Amino acid sequence: MKNVKYTIIMKNKVRGSLTLGVVLGILLLSFLYQAPSIKADVHVDDFQNQDSLSPSHFWKSPRVAQETEENMLNSSIVFNQTAFLPGSIAQINFTLTNDFEYDLENIAITGEIPEGIVLSTGSLEFTQAILAPNQSVCHTFEIEVPEDTEYVNSLDLVFLIDSSGSMSEELSEVKNEVGTLISELNTQVENLRIGFIMFGSTLYGENPYDDPRNVLPFSSNLETIDNFIAQFSASGGDEPWGDSLNYLKEMSWDAGARLAILITDEETNADTKINSNDDSELYNLVEELVEMGIFVSTMMCYGGNDHLEEQLTQIATIGGGTYIELSGESSELIDTAIVMCEEVLAEAGLLISAEFTVVYQEESITEVQTKYILTDNTPPRMILNYMPFYTMIDTDLQLQYKLICETYDSAGVEVVDVFYRFNGEGAYTAAIMNKSHGIFYYNLPILDIGTQVEFYCYAADILGNAETSDIFSFETLEEEITKLEINTVERLTLNEGEYQIFDLEIHPQDNACLFFISTHETLINIVGGDELNISGEYRLDDENYFIWQEFFEVSMNLTVILQSLENAIGDSSNIIVGYAEVQELTQNSTGFDSVEVELNLNDVYLYELNVSSEENSHLHVQIAQEDDYQFYYMGICNSTDLLKSQTFTKISVPISTSGRYYFFVVNLDPQALDVNVKISFGYGEIDDDPYWYVDTGAAMSQNIPSYSTLILGMMSVVTLFMIWQFERRKKKH
């Protein structure tokens, strides 16, 4: 890769103590003017609605920016299949649709392919005089994918972000636009993982080694990434980015392309793993990262000095990456990061680009699209399993078994064949598996008790790469009824019309309840008692949440029968069912008492909060742990509705009425460690910000008294007066 230094725009620095004083005074006065009462230590983001975080929300950012979104062209690059075999022919389509009110004129499309790639048919250039509204044009050509080149289909990207007090604009830009970056890069690579190392913030300590919560391990989940970044605000004074670079060695790098982007405005300091004052030690560290296959790019933000520029330039040169000096505006940060990623992918990727140029009402509009061709010559990877379920035959529930095959392949698997036999007798029977939510399954017929089932699968991707799995076996039982233990959850997937059955023991002293969460409509039947005199039928509709709590004077067994109902899109239902002791917490003047629990895999804790609501009140919950950092599935609900749920460490919801509310937390990560956690509860007047920060569980809203306005105003006037006096004395001398 060429090591190019980009100088975008460097604003003139404000000089002169009088000018600085005026600026400070204006800032203070404008700050005071905003409101008589100000909330402190609360960071509010613009993306409260989780729906706005979906990748489809972000339009594709072109390399040639337009003035307004109205001038965006509807252009794209489309391949005839998702991936290609080395040596095969790839068909490339450049498409343009006129979404404007009037004609597009002077249409020109120019394609670009990597040097050395053979153009089999067609041309890289296309022109057309006019394109009428609602009409489309498609220009097609073919290239030969080289035999002897492997291309990168995956990217691991880590941001090392300075979160000290001077980095507010840059941090906000990352928070607001990371979805754009993910949406853009997902069009170019099959597998994208993003991690973060935060340094300089006082949230968990300014050094990433102070607390593992400063680091987000690699994730592909946009909600998880957003939730992590949103915790941090610009605070603190140290910038130990040398230690942050060192931390890169501890991350689980796996992708074919690996890139770390360091963003800062100060020289490294307060490091504990390296010598902050020894540049050669920094450069040796970068050489170690290069040996791990990691490219390192750097961005210097507004305010950086000459020595920092020298450091970051040298790091990018050694790291095989790019150094960029950002202007005082942070808006180009994410677009710059996208370019850095594309340059790394271009080292091994087969990049196709197209420039679309049109004239609309005498205005020229240009847009550039890029896309990488994916190559695949490896067979799909398979994981086999089985799941018992029940079906209704006449009036009886009959036990059946579902054979399951999960496939992983960059080109995509459309068909999986299953071969099975019973009790080791005869030839294997072949069948085509069904597909739902990306998982292939096949329902066996009803079998006798004690039947030995053997099966294996054959999967081929769209390119013909194929694999046959090993044989998987199990024995059928008289019944497969899962016993639901107290303070645990079970997860399952049911197709339309299928059932699952759970048994549980009810004891008066448990003070426990059942709760259900489902992605689609589900019917719940609960029966029990010595003479089956306890019964009830409940249905999960739009809310997809239900809590059942009954208290009995005697112990008894209950049976829970779940049935997945028909839904409009024909998807299977993903269901969580839990049985948890209800622990009641009493509201105090600042919130609720915090609790400490051990949270193991599939454990669930449920707390009842009796809230006396006030106008604009909110309920907040935070989970903290000492030695590790992981996310938990959590939610807040009332007796009928699931108000909010998310996978994170914090949650906040508005409370409109007084009454009983419930908070639940579940550890669903099979790779997570069993941990001891502290759960803190807050309550008060605050905007609906799910990323509030608290140490003790006290109310999150801390109002600065209105009389402080007078004090701060006096301070600003005194500051201006002192600077004015200083300037007068200077002129006299």
XYZ file of C-alpha atoms in Angstrom:
733
model
C 0.000 0.000 0.000
C 1.226 3.502 -0.744
C 1.821 5.532 2.398
C 0.073 8.756 1.480
C -0.189 11.730 3.805
C -3.516 13.513 3.296
C -3.762 17.111 4.478
C -7.450 18.025 4.326
C -7.961 21.513 5.808
C -6.120 22.912 8.806
C -7.902 25.845 10.386
C -5.934 28.827 11.637
C -5.419 28.542 15.384
C -6.884 31.305 17.480
C -4.122 33.392 18.942
C -4.124 36.318 21.355
C -5.279 36.261 24.932
C -7.931 38.920 24.336
C -9.574 36.914 21.566
C -9.427 33.814 23.737
C -11.025 35.680 26.628
C -13.880 36.942 24.471
C -14.499 33.440 23.163
C -14.504 32.018 26.696
C -16.877 34.712 27.877
C -19.296 34.135 25.025
C -19.232 30.390 25.620
C -19.929 30.825 29.323
C -22.761 33.268 28.737
C -24.356 31.113 26.034
C -24.043 28.114 28.358
C -25.824 30.028 31.109
C -28.528 31.240 28.773
C -29.696 27.746 27.842
C -31.633 26.900 31.012
C -31.956 27.912 34.646
C -31.486 24.295 35.725
C -28.965 22.000 34.041
C -28.569 18.248 34.303
C -24.996 17.221 35.079
C -23.146 14.022 34.142
C -25.824 12.959 31.665
C -24.943 12.208 28.054
C -27.878 12.134 25.638
C -27.505 10.605 22.173
C -29.509 11.170 19.040
C -30.331 7.504 18.526
C -32.696 6.578 21.333
C -34.880 4.569 18.985
C -33.149 1.249 18.371
C -35.005 0.910 15.049
C -32.952 3.792 13.689
C -29.812 1.696 14.150
C -30.633 -0.885 11.508
C -28.144 -0.894 8.600
C -30.948 -0.135 6.122
C -31.433 3.239 7.816
C -28.125 4.553 6.504
C -27.861 5.518 2.841
C -24.706 4.486 1.074
C -22.099 7.220 1.416
C -20.513 7.936 -1.987
C -16.882 8.810 -2.423
C -17.975 11.990 -4.259
C -20.281 13.791 -1.858
C -23.361 15.688 -3.019
C -24.755 18.869 -1.552
C -28.125 17.379 -0.587
C -29.640 13.950 -0.297
C -32.120 14.950 -3.036
C -29.225 14.897 -5.506
C -28.250 11.319 -4.701
C -28.258 9.004 -7.705
C -29.899 5.602 -7.573
C -26.865 3.680 -8.796
C -25.365 0.334 -7.916
C -22.957 -2.455 -8.851
C -24.573 -5.893 -9.091
C -22.866 -9.246 -9.642
C -24.630 -12.240 -11.155
C -23.898 -14.297 -8.011
C -22.675 -13.731 -4.462
C -19.222 -15.342 -4.888
C -17.051 -16.882 -7.598
C -14.646 -19.743 -8.055
C -11.055 -18.837 -9.036
C -10.786 -19.056 -12.830
C -14.523 -18.522 -13.405
C -16.261 -15.734 -15.310
C -17.910 -12.960 -13.284
C -20.676 -10.852 -14.813
C -20.665 -7.225 -13.633
C -23.728 -4.967 -13.973
C -23.664 -1.190 -13.513
C -27.249 0.003 -12.996
C -28.718 3.511 -12.866
C -32.374 4.420 -12.250
C -33.836 7.902 -12.734
C -35.733 8.730 -9.541
C -35.950 12.414 -10.428
C -38.928 14.329 -11.762
C -37.311 15.228 -15.096
C -34.927 13.646 -17.607
C -31.307 12.858 -16.828
C -28.977 13.934 -19.638
C -25.447 13.109 -20.796
C -25.270 9.843 -18.838
C -21.712 8.481 -18.601
C -20.650 5.359 -16.705
C -16.946 4.515 -16.398
C -15.800 1.269 -14.778
C -12.439 0.403 -13.257
C -10.988 -3.049 -12.552
C -7.651 -4.044 -10.956
C -4.564 -4.088 -13.131
C -3.947 -7.479 -14.732
C -7.600 -8.576 -14.714
C -8.760 -9.822 -18.128
C -11.902 -8.232 -19.604
C -13.743 -11.154 -21.230
C -16.645 -9.362 -22.908
C -18.059 -5.855 -23.077
C -16.534 -2.472 -22.303
C -15.749 -0.453 -19.200
C -17.378 2.681 -20.657
C -21.004 3.482 -21.432
C -22.813 6.639 -22.574
C -26.431 7.543 -23.220
C -27.993 10.870 -24.143
C -31.208 10.811 -22.065
C -32.756 8.691 -19.308
C -36.436 9.404 -18.683
C -37.998 9.440 -15.173
C -38.688 6.001 -13.667
C -36.513 4.380 -16.334
C -33.341 2.332 -15.744
C -30.221 1.525 -17.676
C -27.916 -1.461 -17.101
C -24.420 -1.760 -18.547
C -22.950 -5.283 -18.452
C -19.461 -6.698 -18.972
C -17.589 -9.832 -17.877
C -14.169 -10.438 -16.325
C -12.132 -13.552 -15.618
C -11.403 -14.171 -11.941
C -7.693 -15.106 -11.650
C -6.821 -18.716 -10.809
C -3.866 -18.093 -8.541
C -5.109 -15.253 -6.316
C -6.981 -15.477 -3.046
C -9.051 -12.470 -2.115
C -10.030 -11.178 1.272
C -13.654 -11.767 2.227
C -13.341 -10.680 5.866
C -12.195 -7.633 7.834
C -11.332 -7.156 11.513
C -11.310 -3.429 12.339
C -10.335 -1.883 15.701
C -10.718 1.791 16.575
C -8.359 3.181 19.215
C -10.151 6.363 20.250
C -8.879 9.200 22.412
C -11.789 10.037 24.772
C -10.044 12.806 26.704
C -11.700 16.178 27.242
C -10.606 17.702 23.912
C -12.129 14.956 21.739
C -15.851 15.680 22.120
C -16.607 16.353 18.432
C -14.663 13.355 17.148
C -16.278 11.010 19.674
C -19.755 12.276 18.755
C -18.997 11.704 15.063
C -18.061 8.079 15.716
C -21.238 7.557 17.773
C -23.510 9.095 15.158
C -21.948 7.624 12.022
C -20.627 4.175 12.948
C -23.768 2.696 11.400
C -22.844 4.313 8.084
C -19.411 2.709 8.278
C -20.877 -0.720 9.016
C -23.463 -0.418 6.255
C -20.795 0.609 3.751
C -18.269 -2.074 4.674
C -20.907 -4.825 4.756
C -21.374 -4.287 1.018
C -17.692 -4.989 0.457
C -16.813 -7.932 2.695
C -18.637 -11.103 3.672
C -17.588 -11.019 7.330
C -17.050 -7.763 9.221
C -16.066 -7.515 12.900
C -15.413 -4.261 14.748
C -13.722 -3.680 18.106
C -12.932 -0.615 20.197
C -10.182 0.374 22.609
C -11.082 3.567 24.492
C -8.427 5.594 26.294
C -8.467 8.957 28.054
C -11.996 8.725 29.479
C -12.636 8.812 33.219
C -15.593 6.411 32.891
C -13.612 3.244 33.646
C -10.123 4.716 33.954
C -8.024 6.502 31.357
C -5.842 3.490 30.481
C -7.425 0.453 28.774
C -5.501 -1.763 31.202
C -7.271 -0.038 34.126
C -10.541 -1.834 33.387
C -11.539 -4.366 30.671
C -14.753 -2.394 30.145
C -12.662 0.107 28.174
C -12.416 -2.531 25.430
C -15.132 -3.945 23.187
C -14.079 -7.352 21.816
C -14.828 -7.942 18.144
C -18.549 -7.760 17.345
C -20.720 -7.708 14.217
C -23.830 -6.532 16.063
C -24.639 -2.865 15.432
C -26.729 -2.529 18.586
C -23.891 -3.909 20.727
C -21.386 -1.566 19.085
C -23.654 1.466 19.497
C -24.392 0.620 23.107
C -20.686 0.315 23.896
C -19.607 3.603 22.308
C -22.527 5.549 23.730
C -21.275 5.037 27.288
C -18.256 7.251 26.730
C -18.079 11.022 26.786
C -15.027 13.245 26.380
C -13.418 13.506 29.817
C -10.047 13.051 31.480
C -6.609 14.390 30.655
C -4.290 11.422 29.921
C -3.838 9.879 26.460
C -2.081 6.493 26.910
C -2.421 5.407 23.299
C 0.912 3.582 23.472
C -0.658 1.080 25.884
C -3.708 0.977 23.619
C -1.533 -0.105 20.692
C -0.004 -2.748 22.950
C -3.518 -3.997 23.850
C -4.061 -4.874 20.172
C -1.830 -7.924 20.717
C -4.384 -9.334 23.187
C -7.382 -9.212 20.837
C -8.673 -12.272 18.958
C -7.740 -11.340 15.370
C -9.093 -13.780 12.794
C -10.030 -12.067 9.501
C -8.037 -12.054 6.304
C -7.715 -8.238 6.439
C -6.811 -6.611 9.775
C -6.736 -2.874 10.456
C -6.293 -0.714 13.570
C -7.097 3.019 13.357
C -5.615 5.302 16.030
C -7.435 8.638 16.532
C -5.916 11.257 18.858
C -4.843 14.894 19.240
C -2.062 14.483 21.837
C 1.224 12.642 22.230
C 1.000 9.415 24.201
C 1.451 9.756 27.958
C 0.758 7.931 31.239
C 1.537 4.543 29.644
C 2.281 1.601 31.937
C 3.310 -1.084 29.429
C 5.698 0.973 27.301
C 7.911 4.045 27.751
C 5.859 7.043 26.599
C 9.016 9.088 26.019
C 10.754 6.561 23.770
C 9.539 6.803 20.179
C 11.664 3.841 19.120
C 9.760 1.630 21.562
C 6.495 2.738 19.933
C 7.825 1.943 16.465
C 9.097 -1.490 17.563
C 5.628 -2.214 18.920
C 4.066 -1.370 15.551
C 6.527 -3.761 13.863
C 5.215 -6.522 16.159
C 1.672 -5.719 15.055
C 2.705 -5.896 11.399
C 4.110 -9.366 12.031
C 0.600 -10.321 13.260
C -0.812 -9.182 9.906
C -2.282 -5.969 11.355
C -2.207 -2.733 9.340
C -2.049 0.434 11.453
C -3.471 3.753 10.204
C -3.544 7.017 12.144
C -5.598 10.212 12.321
C -4.341 13.410 13.951
C -7.215 15.585 15.121
C -7.243 19.377 15.249
C -4.812 20.718 17.848
C -2.027 18.173 17.453
C 1.591 19.391 17.523
C 4.521 18.748 15.201
C 5.952 15.888 17.267
C 2.583 14.095 17.279
C 2.416 14.494 13.504
C 5.893 12.940 13.223
C 4.893 10.043 15.513
C 1.624 9.256 13.729
C 3.190 9.551 10.274
C 5.968 7.122 11.206
C 3.521 4.675 12.836
C 1.369 4.620 9.682
C 4.454 4.158 7.500
C 5.739 1.218 9.552
C 2.210 -0.164 9.923
C 1.620 -0.164 6.166
C -1.375 2.105 6.643
C -2.304 5.725 6.033
C -1.743 8.910 8.039
C -4.417 11.609 7.809
C -4.522 15.042 9.398
C -8.149 15.949 10.087
C -9.419 19.492 9.965
C -11.184 21.232 12.836
C -14.400 19.684 11.474
C -14.904 16.071 12.552
C -17.506 15.257 9.898
C -14.999 13.586 7.564
C -13.762 11.121 10.211
C -15.980 8.163 9.302
C -15.626 8.671 5.543
C -11.866 8.753 6.088
C -12.033 5.518 8.083
C -13.983 3.883 5.241
C -11.260 4.899 2.777
C -8.609 3.443 5.102
C -10.503 0.141 5.222
C -10.892 0.065 1.458
C -7.164 0.608 1.012
C -6.386 -2.359 3.265
C -8.909 -4.548 1.443
C -7.444 -3.459 -1.871
C -4.140 -5.069 -0.876
C -5.723 -8.462 -1.490
C -9.232 -7.729 -2.694
C -10.646 -7.659 -6.207
C -12.182 -4.183 -6.267
C -14.668 -3.110 -8.919
C -15.561 0.587 -9.108
C -17.923 2.631 -11.250
C -18.251 6.382 -11.702
C -21.745 7.569 -12.664
C -22.008 11.083 -14.128
C -25.255 12.773 -15.242
C -26.631 16.242 -15.870
C -29.903 17.138 -14.190
C -31.448 20.550 -14.887
C -28.038 21.897 -15.943
C -26.365 20.613 -12.760
C -23.691 17.925 -13.019
C -23.941 15.084 -10.503
C -21.230 12.476 -10.018
C -21.320 9.401 -7.807
C -18.804 6.594 -7.333
C -19.752 3.068 -6.265
C -17.336 0.306 -5.251
C -17.761 -3.385 -4.523
C -15.401 -6.295 -3.916
C -15.770 -9.621 -5.680
C -15.824 -12.518 -3.234
C -14.038 -15.734 -4.149
C -14.740 -19.050 -2.479
C -13.204 -22.465 -3.089
C -13.911 -23.997 0.334
C -16.923 -26.172 1.253
C -19.581 -25.157 3.777
C -18.982 -25.789 7.472
C -21.774 -27.709 9.246
C -22.913 -28.204 12.859
C -25.459 -31.007 13.462
C -27.944 -31.277 16.311
C -31.477 -32.396 17.097
C -34.465 -31.007 19.024
C -37.497 -32.831 20.454
C -40.920 -31.259 19.970
C -44.590 -32.254 20.070
C -47.353 -32.307 17.455
C -51.095 -32.738 17.917
C -52.449 -35.935 16.338
C -56.203 -36.281 16.810
C -56.458 -35.111 20.428
C -53.083 -36.362 21.691
C -49.674 -34.728 21.790
C -47.102 -36.974 20.107
C -43.341 -36.660 20.555
C -41.277 -36.068 17.412
C -37.696 -35.117 16.665
C -36.290 -32.378 14.472
C -32.887 -32.923 12.789
C -30.941 -29.660 12.593
C -28.021 -28.554 10.412
C -26.439 -25.097 10.789
C -24.282 -24.097 7.799
C -21.585 -21.444 7.394
C -20.347 -20.419 3.938
C -19.406 -17.096 2.317
C -21.037 -17.952 -1.015
C -24.276 -19.108 0.575
C -25.886 -22.534 0.933
C -29.299 -23.069 -0.629
C -29.844 -26.822 -0.251
C -28.829 -29.388 2.363
C -29.589 -33.104 2.020
C -30.001 -35.285 5.109
C -29.475 -39.054 5.241
C -30.877 -41.003 8.197
C -31.618 -44.509 9.381
C -32.954 -46.199 12.527
C -31.320 -48.835 14.750
C -28.390 -49.257 12.335
C -30.515 -51.232 9.869
C -30.617 -50.948 6.089
C -29.614 -48.105 3.841
C -29.879 -44.446 4.740
C -33.018 -42.595 3.642
C -32.344 -39.325 1.805
C -34.417 -36.172 2.194
C -34.132 -32.451 1.436
C -34.035 -30.289 4.569
C -36.246 -27.225 5.023
C -34.737 -23.826 5.765
C -35.815 -21.220 8.362
C -33.798 -18.279 9.763
C -30.737 -19.640 7.955
C -30.983 -23.036 9.737
C -31.838 -26.247 7.904
C -34.134 -28.779 9.602
C -36.033 -31.975 8.876
C -38.829 -33.478 10.978
C -38.599 -37.236 11.498
C -41.768 -39.331 11.675
C -43.058 -40.465 15.086
C -40.680 -43.148 16.403
C -40.892 -45.892 18.996
C -39.267 -45.351 22.383
C -35.596 -46.364 22.404
C -35.052 -45.956 18.649
C -31.397 -45.293 17.754
C -31.237 -42.523 15.172
C -28.200 -41.967 12.943
C -27.955 -39.143 10.424
C -25.470 -37.103 8.411
C -25.798 -34.182 5.991
C -24.473 -33.172 2.599
C -24.234 -29.431 1.873
C -23.111 -27.634 -1.275
C -22.805 -23.909 -1.847
C -23.894 -22.120 -4.998
C -20.422 -22.616 -6.506
C -20.461 -26.393 -6.113
C -18.091 -26.547 -3.124
C -19.482 -29.481 -1.135
C -18.944 -31.310 2.133
C -20.342 -34.400 3.857
C -20.609 -34.268 7.636
C -19.727 -36.922 10.166
C -22.521 -39.171 11.491
C -24.533 -37.820 14.430
C -26.577 -40.219 16.598
C -29.049 -40.138 19.518
C -31.705 -42.328 21.137
C -35.411 -41.465 21.422
C -36.958 -41.395 24.877
C -40.408 -42.032 26.293
C -40.848 -38.340 26.715
C -38.684 -35.274 26.264
C -40.115 -32.840 28.762
C -37.659 -30.254 30.003
C -37.729 -29.528 33.705
C -37.688 -25.799 34.277
C -35.627 -25.022 37.348
C -36.164 -21.906 39.421
C -34.126 -18.843 38.340
C -33.275 -20.341 34.940
C -34.411 -19.827 31.349
C -34.744 -22.081 28.332
C -34.453 -21.005 24.686
C -36.107 -22.794 21.776
C -37.188 -22.460 18.160
C -40.591 -23.753 17.003
C -42.109 -23.805 13.548
C -45.785 -23.165 12.951
C -47.998 -25.724 14.697
C -45.217 -27.270 16.787
C -45.274 -27.630 20.571
C -42.801 -27.722 23.435
C -43.529 -28.935 26.970
C -41.960 -27.908 30.280
C -42.436 -29.246 33.795
C -41.835 -27.244 36.949
C -42.435 -27.555 40.661
C -44.299 -24.764 42.427
C -43.634 -24.106 46.111
C -45.362 -21.379 48.182
C -42.080 -20.160 49.623
C -40.571 -19.566 46.173
C -42.594 -16.415 45.412
C -41.789 -17.093 41.761
C -43.401 -16.415 38.400
C -43.259 -17.616 34.811
C -42.451 -15.233 31.987
C -42.371 -15.691 28.214
C -40.837 -13.671 25.372
C -41.422 -14.691 21.744
C -40.633 -13.250 18.320
C -44.005 -14.360 16.906
C -47.479 -15.361 18.053
C -47.413 -18.162 20.587
C -50.136 -19.994 22.505
C -49.412 -20.861 26.143
C -51.307 -23.499 28.125
C -50.610 -23.977 31.837
C -52.105 -26.997 33.618
C -51.426 -28.503 37.044
C -52.712 -29.542 40.452
C -53.473 -33.016 41.785
C -56.582 -33.247 39.642
C -55.400 -30.876 36.894
C -57.716 -28.270 38.368
C -55.285 -25.434 37.588
C -55.557 -24.423 33.941
C -55.251 -21.371 31.773
C -54.734 -20.475 28.127
C -52.841 -17.355 27.129
C -51.778 -15.948 23.794
C -48.769 -13.813 22.887
C -49.832 -11.418 20.152
C -48.194 -8.152 19.138
C -46.464 -7.451 22.446
C -44.910 -10.958 22.481
C -44.493 -10.803 26.242
C -46.411 -12.439 29.085
C -45.841 -12.832 32.825
C -47.800 -15.351 34.931
C -47.770 -15.235 38.708
C -50.064 -17.199 40.994
C -49.579 -18.084 44.642
C -50.767 -21.390 46.117
C -50.907 -22.623 49.673
C -49.523 -26.055 48.749
C -46.716 -27.334 46.535
C -47.659 -28.816 43.150
C -46.394 -29.696 39.693
C -47.262 -27.567 36.668
C -46.986 -28.358 32.970
C -46.435 -25.568 30.449
C -47.309 -26.255 26.809
C -46.115 -23.787 24.164
C -47.450 -23.789 20.608
C -46.081 -21.666 17.775
C -48.955 -20.141 15.794
C -49.195 -19.095 12.157
C -47.532 -15.802 11.262
C -47.690 -13.704 8.129
C -44.089 -14.230 7.013
C -43.930 -17.930 7.848
C -40.931 -17.640 10.154
C -40.303 -19.907 13.109
C -40.704 -18.463 16.621
C -37.684 -17.872 18.827
C -38.879 -18.155 22.416
C -37.445 -17.550 25.883
C -39.300 -19.110 28.803
C -38.140 -18.491 32.355
C -39.137 -19.318 35.914
C -37.785 -16.849 38.434
C -38.134 -15.867 42.048
C -39.614 -12.384 42.336
C -37.420 -10.251 44.567
C -39.168 -7.102 45.709
C -37.164 -3.915 46.123
C -38.396 -0.889 47.996
C -38.042 2.601 46.570
C -36.001 5.053 48.624
C -35.193 8.732 48.207
C -32.558 8.162 45.523
C -33.772 5.034 43.771
C -33.679 1.427 44.965
C -31.207 -0.650 46.917
C -28.495 -2.275 44.771
C -28.034 -6.059 44.791
C -25.073 -8.373 44.190
C -25.610 -11.769 42.532
C -23.720 -14.536 40.721
C -24.878 -14.606 37.108
C -24.143 -17.917 35.381
C -25.155 -19.175 31.941
C -28.988 -19.287 31.548
C -29.493 -17.833 35.027
C -32.303 -15.285 35.348
C -33.022 -12.753 38.077
C -36.336 -10.932 38.361
C -36.943 -7.863 40.527
C -40.229 -6.174 41.367
C -40.060 -2.406 41.744
C -43.013 -0.604 43.320
C -42.682 2.830 41.721
C -44.410 6.043 42.762
C -44.313 7.874 39.453
C -43.811 11.573 38.890
C -43.978 13.542 35.668
C -41.058 12.788 33.315
C -39.756 10.056 35.605
C -37.484 7.292 34.363
C -36.323 3.974 35.717
C -32.677 3.007 35.151
C -30.722 -0.158 35.779
C -26.978 -0.790 35.451
C -24.958 -3.998 35.797
C -21.299 -3.772 36.797
C -18.615 -6.380 37.407
C -15.043 -6.127 38.576
C -12.863 -8.458 36.585
C -14.481 -8.799 33.171
C -16.809 -7.059 30.767
C -19.693 -8.737 28.948
C -23.249 -7.984 27.886
C -26.497 -9.381 29.271
C -30.013 -9.698 27.932
C -32.185 -7.445 30.089
C -35.613 -5.866 30.053
C -38.080 -3.725 31.983
C -41.784 -4.538 31.909
C -45.007 -4.108 33.784
C -47.574 -6.833 34.381
C -48.760 -6.782 30.760
C -46.189 -5.119 28.474
C -42.493 -5.479 27.749
C -41.476 -1.811 27.819
C -37.935 -2.291 26.574
C -35.306 -4.987 26.200
C -31.748 -4.966 24.908
C -28.435 -6.778 25.181
C -26.121 -4.460 27.085
C -25.077 -3.470 30.631
C -27.551 -0.602 31.133
C -31.179 0.161 30.365
C -33.517 3.116 30.905
C -37.275 3.536 30.313
C -39.802 6.321 30.975
C -42.343 5.597 33.726
C -45.711 7.261 33.091
C -47.796 5.792 35.907
C -47.257 4.537 39.442
C -47.346 0.802 39.974
C -45.367 -2.397 39.868
C -42.585 -2.773 37.336
C -40.279 -5.711 36.744
C -36.625 -5.867 35.711
C -35.095 -9.115 34.476
C -31.553 -10.005 33.465
C -30.347 -13.196 31.769
C -26.871 -14.447 30.874
C -27.381 -15.978 27.406
C -23.789 -16.002 26.129
C -22.543 -19.628 25.994
C -18.933 -18.388 25.887
C -19.342 -15.987 28.801
C -17.813 -16.608 32.173
C -19.786 -17.124 35.363
C -19.494 -13.778 37.092
C -20.420 -11.880 40.212
C -22.223 -8.673 39.315
C -23.675 -5.649 41.063
C -27.088 -4.436 39.867
C -27.822 -0.781 40.618
C -31.212 0.897 40.214
C -31.852 4.607 39.671
C -35.025 6.641 39.428
C -35.664 10.296 38.660
C -36.272 13.016 36.106
C -34.059 12.478 33.092
C -34.329 12.247 29.338
C -34.748 8.716 28.073
C -31.050 8.017 27.765
C -30.177 4.318 28.046
C -26.502 5.099 28.519
C -26.510 6.995 31.825
C -23.614 6.404 34.163
C -23.787 5.914 37.944
C -21.491 4.657 40.687
C -23.892 3.904 43.522
C -27.338 3.419 42.061
C -28.508 6.848 43.191
C -30.857 8.897 41.058
C -29.183 9.815 37.774
C -30.516 13.362 37.636
C -28.357 15.900 39.403
C -29.663 19.432 38.984
C -27.342 22.382 39.292
C -29.250 24.942 41.425
C -30.413 28.011 39.561
C -28.379 30.308 41.825
C -25.229 28.838 40.234
C -26.173 30.794 37.116
C -25.364 34.010 38.977
C -22.039 32.627 40.228
C -20.926 31.447 36.779
C -22.042 34.725 35.235
C -19.922 36.670 37.723
C -16.964 34.400 36.930
C -17.238 35.133 33.201
C -17.408 38.902 33.787
C -14.384 38.800 36.111
C -12.436 36.729 33.538
C -13.138 39.246 30.771
C -12.210 42.179 33.036
C -8.859 40.596 34.036
C -7.908 39.889 30.427
C -8.848 43.440 29.396
C -6.627 44.859 32.160
C -3.756 42.589 31.101
C -4.002 43.779 27.487
C -3.990 47.435 28.569
C -0.807 46.928 30.596
C 0.893 45.201 27.667
C 0.150 48.171 25.411
C 1.607 50.597 27.960
C 4.882 48.706 27.998
